[in-house]
mmCIF file of C-alpha atoms in Angstrom:
data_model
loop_
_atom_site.group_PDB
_atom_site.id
_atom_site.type_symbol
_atom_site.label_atom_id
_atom_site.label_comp_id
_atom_site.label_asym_id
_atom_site.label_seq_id
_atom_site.Cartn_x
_atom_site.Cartn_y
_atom_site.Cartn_z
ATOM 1 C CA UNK G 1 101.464 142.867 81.171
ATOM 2 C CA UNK G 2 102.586 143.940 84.849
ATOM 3 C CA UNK G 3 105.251 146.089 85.979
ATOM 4 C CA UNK G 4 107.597 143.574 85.803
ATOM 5 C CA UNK G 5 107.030 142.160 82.646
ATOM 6 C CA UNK G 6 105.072 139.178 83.924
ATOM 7 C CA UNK G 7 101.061 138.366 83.083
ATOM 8 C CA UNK G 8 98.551 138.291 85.784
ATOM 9 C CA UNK G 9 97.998 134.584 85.263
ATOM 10 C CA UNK G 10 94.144 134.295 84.780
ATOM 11 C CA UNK G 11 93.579 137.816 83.141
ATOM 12 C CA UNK G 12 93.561 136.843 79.989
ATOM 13 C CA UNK G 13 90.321 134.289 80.973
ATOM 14 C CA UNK G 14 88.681 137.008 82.927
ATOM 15 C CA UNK G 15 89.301 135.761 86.081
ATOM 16 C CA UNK G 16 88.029 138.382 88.202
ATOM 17 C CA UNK G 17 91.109 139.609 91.087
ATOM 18 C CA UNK G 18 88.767 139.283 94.080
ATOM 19 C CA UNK G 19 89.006 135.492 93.328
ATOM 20 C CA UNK G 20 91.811 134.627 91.344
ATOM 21 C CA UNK G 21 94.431 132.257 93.514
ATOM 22 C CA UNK G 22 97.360 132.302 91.736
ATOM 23 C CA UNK G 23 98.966 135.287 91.066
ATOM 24 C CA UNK G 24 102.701 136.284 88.653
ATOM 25 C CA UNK G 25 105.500 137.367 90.143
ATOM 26 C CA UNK G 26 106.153 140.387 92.123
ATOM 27 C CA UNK G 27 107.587 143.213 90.393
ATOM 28 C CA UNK G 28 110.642 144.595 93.381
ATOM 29 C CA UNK G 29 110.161 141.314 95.426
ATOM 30 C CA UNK G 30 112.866 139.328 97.147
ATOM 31 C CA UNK G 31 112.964 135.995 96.942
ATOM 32 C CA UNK G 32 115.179 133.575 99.319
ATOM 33 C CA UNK G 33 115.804 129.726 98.562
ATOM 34 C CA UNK G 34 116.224 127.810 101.514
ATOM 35 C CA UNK G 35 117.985 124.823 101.479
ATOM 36 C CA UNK G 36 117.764 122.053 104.336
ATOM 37 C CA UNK G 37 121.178 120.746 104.334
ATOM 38 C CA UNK G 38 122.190 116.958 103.268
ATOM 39 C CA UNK G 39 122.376 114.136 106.135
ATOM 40 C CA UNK G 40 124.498 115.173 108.946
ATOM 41 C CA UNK G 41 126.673 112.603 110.632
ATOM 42 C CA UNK G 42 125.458 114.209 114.047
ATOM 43 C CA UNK G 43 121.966 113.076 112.443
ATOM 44 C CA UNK G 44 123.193 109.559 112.235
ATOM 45 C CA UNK G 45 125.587 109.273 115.091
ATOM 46 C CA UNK G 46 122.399 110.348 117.575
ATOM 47 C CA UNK G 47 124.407 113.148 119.350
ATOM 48 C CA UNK G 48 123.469 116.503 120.134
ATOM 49 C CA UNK G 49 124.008 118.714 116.500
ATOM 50 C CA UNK G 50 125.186 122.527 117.687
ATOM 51 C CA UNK G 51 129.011 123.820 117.416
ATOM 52 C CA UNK G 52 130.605 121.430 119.162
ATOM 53 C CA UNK G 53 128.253 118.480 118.393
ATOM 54 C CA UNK G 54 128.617 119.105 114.636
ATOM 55 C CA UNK G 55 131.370 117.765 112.005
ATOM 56 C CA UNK G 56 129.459 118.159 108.963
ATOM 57 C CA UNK G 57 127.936 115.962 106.273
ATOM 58 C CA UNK G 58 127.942 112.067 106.217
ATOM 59 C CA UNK G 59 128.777 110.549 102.597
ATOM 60 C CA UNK G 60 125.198 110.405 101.746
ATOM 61 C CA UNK G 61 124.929 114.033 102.174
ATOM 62 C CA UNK G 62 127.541 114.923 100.112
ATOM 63 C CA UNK G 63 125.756 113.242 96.896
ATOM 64 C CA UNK G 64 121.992 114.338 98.452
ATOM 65 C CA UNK G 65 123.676 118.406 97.779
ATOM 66 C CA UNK G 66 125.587 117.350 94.729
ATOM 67 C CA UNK G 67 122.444 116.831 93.241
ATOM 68 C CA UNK G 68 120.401 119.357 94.384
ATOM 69 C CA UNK G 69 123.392 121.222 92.884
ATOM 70 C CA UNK G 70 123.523 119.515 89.851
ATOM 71 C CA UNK G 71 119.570 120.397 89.170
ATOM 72 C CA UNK G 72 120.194 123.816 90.331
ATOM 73 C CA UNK G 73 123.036 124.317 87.354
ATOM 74 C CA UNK G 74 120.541 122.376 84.822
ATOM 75 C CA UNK G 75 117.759 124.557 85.245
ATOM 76 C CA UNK G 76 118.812 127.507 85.602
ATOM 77 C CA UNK G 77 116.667 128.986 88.605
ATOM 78 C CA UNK G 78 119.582 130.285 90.854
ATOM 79 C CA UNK G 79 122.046 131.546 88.067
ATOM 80 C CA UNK G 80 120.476 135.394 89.034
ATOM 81 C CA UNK G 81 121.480 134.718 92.855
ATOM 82 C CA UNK G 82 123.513 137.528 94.379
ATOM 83 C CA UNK G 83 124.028 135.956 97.820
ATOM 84 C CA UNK G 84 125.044 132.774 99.130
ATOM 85 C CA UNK G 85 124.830 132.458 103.187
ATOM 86 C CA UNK G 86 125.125 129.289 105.594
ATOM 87 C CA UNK G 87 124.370 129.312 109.069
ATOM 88 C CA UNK G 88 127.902 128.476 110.983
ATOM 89 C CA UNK G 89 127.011 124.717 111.981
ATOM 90 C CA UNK G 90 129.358 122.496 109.627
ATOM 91 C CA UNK G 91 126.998 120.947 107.966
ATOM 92 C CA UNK G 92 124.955 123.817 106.878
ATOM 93 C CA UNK G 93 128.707 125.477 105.343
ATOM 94 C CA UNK G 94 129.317 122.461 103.848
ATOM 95 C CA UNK G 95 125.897 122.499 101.965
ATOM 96 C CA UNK G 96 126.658 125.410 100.941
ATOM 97 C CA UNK G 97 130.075 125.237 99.415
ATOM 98 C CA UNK G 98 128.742 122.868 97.899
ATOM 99 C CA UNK G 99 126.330 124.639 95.880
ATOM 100 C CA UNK G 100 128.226 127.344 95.031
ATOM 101 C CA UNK G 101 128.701 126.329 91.667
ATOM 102 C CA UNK G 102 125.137 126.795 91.061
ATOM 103 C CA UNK G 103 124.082 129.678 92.939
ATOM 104 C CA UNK G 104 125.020 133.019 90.739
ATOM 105 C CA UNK G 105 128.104 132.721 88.776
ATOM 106 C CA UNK G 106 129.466 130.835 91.149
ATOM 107 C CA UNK G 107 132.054 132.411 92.562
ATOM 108 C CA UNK G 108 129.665 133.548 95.466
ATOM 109 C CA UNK G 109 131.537 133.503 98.789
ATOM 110 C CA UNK G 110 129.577 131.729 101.253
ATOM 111 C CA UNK G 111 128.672 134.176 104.512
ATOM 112 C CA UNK G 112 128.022 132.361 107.480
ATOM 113 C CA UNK G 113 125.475 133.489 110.482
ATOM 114 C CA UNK G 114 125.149 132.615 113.671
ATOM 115 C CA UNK G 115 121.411 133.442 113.467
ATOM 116 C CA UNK G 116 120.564 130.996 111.062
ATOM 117 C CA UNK G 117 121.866 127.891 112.858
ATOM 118 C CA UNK G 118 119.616 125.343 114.334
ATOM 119 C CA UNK G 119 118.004 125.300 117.926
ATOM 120 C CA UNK G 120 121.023 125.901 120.344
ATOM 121 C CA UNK G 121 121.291 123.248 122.452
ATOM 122 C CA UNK G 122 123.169 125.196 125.149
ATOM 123 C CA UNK G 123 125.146 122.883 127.521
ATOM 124 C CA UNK G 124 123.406 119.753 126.008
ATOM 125 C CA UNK G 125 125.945 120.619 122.509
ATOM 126 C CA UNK G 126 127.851 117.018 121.787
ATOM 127 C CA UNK G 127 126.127 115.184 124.052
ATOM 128 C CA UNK G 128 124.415 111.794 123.086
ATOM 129 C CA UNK G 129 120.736 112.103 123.058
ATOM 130 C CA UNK G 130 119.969 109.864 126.179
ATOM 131 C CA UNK G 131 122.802 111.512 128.051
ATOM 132 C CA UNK G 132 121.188 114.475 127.303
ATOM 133 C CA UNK G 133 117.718 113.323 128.390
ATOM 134 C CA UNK G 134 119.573 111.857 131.632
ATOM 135 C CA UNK G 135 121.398 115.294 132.379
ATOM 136 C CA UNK G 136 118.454 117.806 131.805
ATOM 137 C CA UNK G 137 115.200 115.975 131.309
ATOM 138 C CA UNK G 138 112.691 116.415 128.228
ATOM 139 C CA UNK G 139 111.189 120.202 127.484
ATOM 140 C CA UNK G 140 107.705 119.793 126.745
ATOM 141 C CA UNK G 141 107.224 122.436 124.255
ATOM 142 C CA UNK G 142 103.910 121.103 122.714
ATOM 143 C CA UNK G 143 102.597 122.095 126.255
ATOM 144 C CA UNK G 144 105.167 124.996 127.492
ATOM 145 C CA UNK G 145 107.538 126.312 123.769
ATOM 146 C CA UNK G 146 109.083 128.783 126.363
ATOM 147 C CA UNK G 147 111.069 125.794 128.457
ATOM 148 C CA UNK G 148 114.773 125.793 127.679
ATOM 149 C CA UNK G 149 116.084 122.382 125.930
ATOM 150 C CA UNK G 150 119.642 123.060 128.706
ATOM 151 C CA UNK G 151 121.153 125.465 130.522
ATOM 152 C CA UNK G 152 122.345 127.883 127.679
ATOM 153 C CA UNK G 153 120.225 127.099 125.671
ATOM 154 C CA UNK G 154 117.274 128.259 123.532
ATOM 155 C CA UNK G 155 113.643 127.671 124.080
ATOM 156 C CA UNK G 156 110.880 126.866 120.938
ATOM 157 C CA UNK G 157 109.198 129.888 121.717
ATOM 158 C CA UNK G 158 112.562 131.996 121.322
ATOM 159 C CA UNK G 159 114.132 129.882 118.678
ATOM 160 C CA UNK G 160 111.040 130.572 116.256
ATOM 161 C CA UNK G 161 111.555 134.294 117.153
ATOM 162 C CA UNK G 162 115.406 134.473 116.268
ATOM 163 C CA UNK G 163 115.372 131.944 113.212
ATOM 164 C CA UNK G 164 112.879 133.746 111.498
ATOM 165 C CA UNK G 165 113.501 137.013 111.964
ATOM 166 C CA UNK G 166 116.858 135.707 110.675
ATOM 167 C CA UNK G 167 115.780 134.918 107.111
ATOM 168 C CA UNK G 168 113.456 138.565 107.130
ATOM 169 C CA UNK G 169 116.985 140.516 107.801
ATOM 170 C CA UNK G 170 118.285 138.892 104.630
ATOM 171 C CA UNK G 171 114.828 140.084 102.462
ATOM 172 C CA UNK G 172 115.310 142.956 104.350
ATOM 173 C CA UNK G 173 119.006 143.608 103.019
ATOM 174 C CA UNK G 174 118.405 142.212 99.792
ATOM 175 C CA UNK G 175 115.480 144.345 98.576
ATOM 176 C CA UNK G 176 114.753 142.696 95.003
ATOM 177 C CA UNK G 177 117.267 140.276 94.878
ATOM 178 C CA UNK G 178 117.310 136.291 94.968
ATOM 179 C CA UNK G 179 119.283 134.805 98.025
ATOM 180 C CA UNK G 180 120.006 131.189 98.466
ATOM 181 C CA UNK G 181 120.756 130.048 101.979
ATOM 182 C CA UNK G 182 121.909 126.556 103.471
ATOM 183 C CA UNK G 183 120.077 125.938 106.692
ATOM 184 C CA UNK G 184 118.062 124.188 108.966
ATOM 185 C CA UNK G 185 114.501 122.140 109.000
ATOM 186 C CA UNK G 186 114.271 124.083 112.619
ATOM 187 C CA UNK G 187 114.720 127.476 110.704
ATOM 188 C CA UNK G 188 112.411 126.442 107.693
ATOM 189 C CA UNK G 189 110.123 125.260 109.957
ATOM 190 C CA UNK G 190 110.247 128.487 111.829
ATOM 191 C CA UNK G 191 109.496 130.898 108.868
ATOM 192 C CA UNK G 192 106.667 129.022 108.176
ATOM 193 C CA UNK G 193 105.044 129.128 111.293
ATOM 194 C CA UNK G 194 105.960 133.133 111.298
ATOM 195 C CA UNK G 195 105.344 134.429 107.863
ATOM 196 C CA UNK G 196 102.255 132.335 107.752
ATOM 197 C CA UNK G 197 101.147 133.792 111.103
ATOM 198 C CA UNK G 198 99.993 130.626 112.458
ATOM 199 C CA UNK G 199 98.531 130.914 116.041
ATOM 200 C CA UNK G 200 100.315 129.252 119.185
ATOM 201 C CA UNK G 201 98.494 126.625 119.835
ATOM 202 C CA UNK G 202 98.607 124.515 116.154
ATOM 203 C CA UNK G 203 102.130 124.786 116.086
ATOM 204 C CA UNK G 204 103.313 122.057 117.270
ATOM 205 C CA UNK G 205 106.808 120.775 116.049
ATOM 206 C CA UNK G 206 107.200 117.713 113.742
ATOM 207 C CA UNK G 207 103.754 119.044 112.062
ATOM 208 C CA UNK G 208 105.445 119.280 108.289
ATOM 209 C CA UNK G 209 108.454 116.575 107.736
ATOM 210 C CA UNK G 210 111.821 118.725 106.045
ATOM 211 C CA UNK G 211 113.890 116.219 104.576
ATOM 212 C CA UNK G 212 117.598 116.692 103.774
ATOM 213 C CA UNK G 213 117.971 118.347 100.545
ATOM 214 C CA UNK G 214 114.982 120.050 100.557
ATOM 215 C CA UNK G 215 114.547 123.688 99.132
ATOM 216 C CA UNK G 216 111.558 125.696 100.196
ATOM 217 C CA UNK G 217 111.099 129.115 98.557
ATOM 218 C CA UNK G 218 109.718 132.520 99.939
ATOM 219 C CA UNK G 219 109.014 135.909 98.059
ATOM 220 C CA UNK G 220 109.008 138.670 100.416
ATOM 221 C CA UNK G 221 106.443 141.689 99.104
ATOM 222 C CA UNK G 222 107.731 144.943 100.767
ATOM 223 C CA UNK G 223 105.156 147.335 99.364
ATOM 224 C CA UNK G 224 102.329 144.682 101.501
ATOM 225 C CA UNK G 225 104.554 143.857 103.976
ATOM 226 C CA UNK G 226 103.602 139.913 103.442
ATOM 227 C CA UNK G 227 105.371 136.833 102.132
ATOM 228 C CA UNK G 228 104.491 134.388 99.994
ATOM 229 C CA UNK G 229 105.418 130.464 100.055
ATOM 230 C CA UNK G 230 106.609 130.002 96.715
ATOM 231 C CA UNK G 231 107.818 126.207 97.138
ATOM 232 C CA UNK G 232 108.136 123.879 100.148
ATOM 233 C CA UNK G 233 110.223 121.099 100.495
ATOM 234 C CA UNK G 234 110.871 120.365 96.868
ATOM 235 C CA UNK G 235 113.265 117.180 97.252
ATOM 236 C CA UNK G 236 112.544 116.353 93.661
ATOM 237 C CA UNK G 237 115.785 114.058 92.681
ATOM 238 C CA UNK G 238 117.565 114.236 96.312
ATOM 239 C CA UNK G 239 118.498 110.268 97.396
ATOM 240 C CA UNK G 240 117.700 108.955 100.230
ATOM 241 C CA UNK G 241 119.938 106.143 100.217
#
C-alpha cells in the first residue's frame, strides 16, 4: 500500500515502474474540478460574452448544471470539496450556485474571481459578433496569439498566461484539498495547453471541443512540481437539447 492508503495499480502483477502508465492517487495532492458552465444566452444570442455582454444561463443551461449536479450528489465524488469558486461572468456564478448542493456539504459559499473569467473582450464586451468584426477586425491568433481581440482587451498569448496561472493559485492555496470551480472552455482550454507544456506552434484554438457541462479534472503533485489530467470533458448525462 502507498502513503496514502492507495495501491500502485499494476504492483501486484509486477508491472515494473519504469513502464507502468497508470499510476494511484497522490498521497498530499490537490485536485481541482473544472466545470465548463451550461449554455449561456450570450452563446445563443451571438453577442460578445464579458461583464457587460453576459446575463447568465439560457433555460437549457439551467437543466445541463442541474444534472451535472444531480450526478455529482449521486456519486459522491465532490462531497470532500472544501472550495467552491466561479469566475465573475454570470453565467459561470450561476453554474456554480447551482452546484452547490453537491460540492462539500453544501453550504459552500461560492467565491468569485476575476482571473478565472473568459477571454476579455475589452471594448468589443456586448457587442454583436459582426459589429464587433466591423469595429475592430479579426485577430489572427493561429498566426500572431499576441494580437489583442479590442482595445482593452486581452490577447491569446496573454489570456493562456493569466487563466492558467489562475487555476495553479487555487492548487497553490489549497495544498491537498479538492476544489471545484465553474468556468470557462477558454480557461480549460488554457490549463491544458500550460500544464501539458505544449509548444507554441500546435496550439491552435478550437483544437479540443469543451462542451457546456463539461468537467475536466487536474491533480496538482507539489513534491514534482507537475500535474496530471485526471478527466477531460466528461459530459456523461449533460443534454444537449
Amino acid at each position: 500500500m502507498s502513503e496514502g492508503g492507495a495501491e500502485t495499480l499494476g504492483a501486484p502483477f509486477g508491472v515494473p515502474d519504469g513502464v507502468r502508465r497508470v499510476f494511484a492517487p497522490t498521497a498530499g495532492a490537490t485536485r481541482i474540478v473544472l466545470v465548463r458552465h451550461g449554455e449561456a444566452v450570450c452563446n445563443v444570442e451571438g453577442v460578445v460574452g464579458g461583464r457587460r455582454g453576459c446575463t447568465g444561463l439560457t433555460e437549457l443551461g439551467r437543466r445541463q448544471v442541474a444534472a451535472v449536479t444531480a450526478r455529482l450528489a449521486a456519486s459522491g465524488e465532490t462531497e470532500t470539496a472544501t472550495a467552491l469558486y466561479a469566475s465573475v461572468l454570470p453565467r459561470a456564478v450561476e453554474t456554480a450556485e447551482l452546484l452547490r448542493p453537491a460540492v462539500g456539504d453544501g453550504s459552500a459559499r461560492v467565491v468569485t474571481r476575476r482571473d478565472l473569467s473568459e477571454l476579455d473582450p475589452g471594448e468589443a464586451d456586448g457587442l454583436c459578433w459582426p459589429e464587433m468584426v466591423e469595429r475592430f477586425g479579426v485577430p489572427e491568433w493561429d498566426v500572431d496569439p499576441d494580437t489583442l481581440i479590442a482595445p482593452g482587451g486581452e490577447s491569446w498569448a496573454g489570456f493562456v498566461v493569466r487563466a492558467s496561472g489562475a487555476v495553479r493559485e487555487l492548487a497553490e492555496r489549497h495544498p491537498g484539498e479538492l476544489v471545484v470551480a465553474a468556468v470557462h472552455a477558454g480557461v480549460i482550454e488554457s490549463t491544458v495547453i500550460a500544464f501539458l507544456q505544449l509548444p507554441r506552434d500546435v496550439t491552435r484554438r478550437g483544437w479540443a471541443r469543451i462542451v457546456h457541462g463539461s468537467l475536466t479534472e487536474w491533480e496538482w503533485v507539489p513534491a514534482e512540481s507537475r500535474w496530471v489530467l485526471i478527466r477531460f470533458n466528461d459530459a456523461c448525462g449533460v443534454p444537449t437539447a
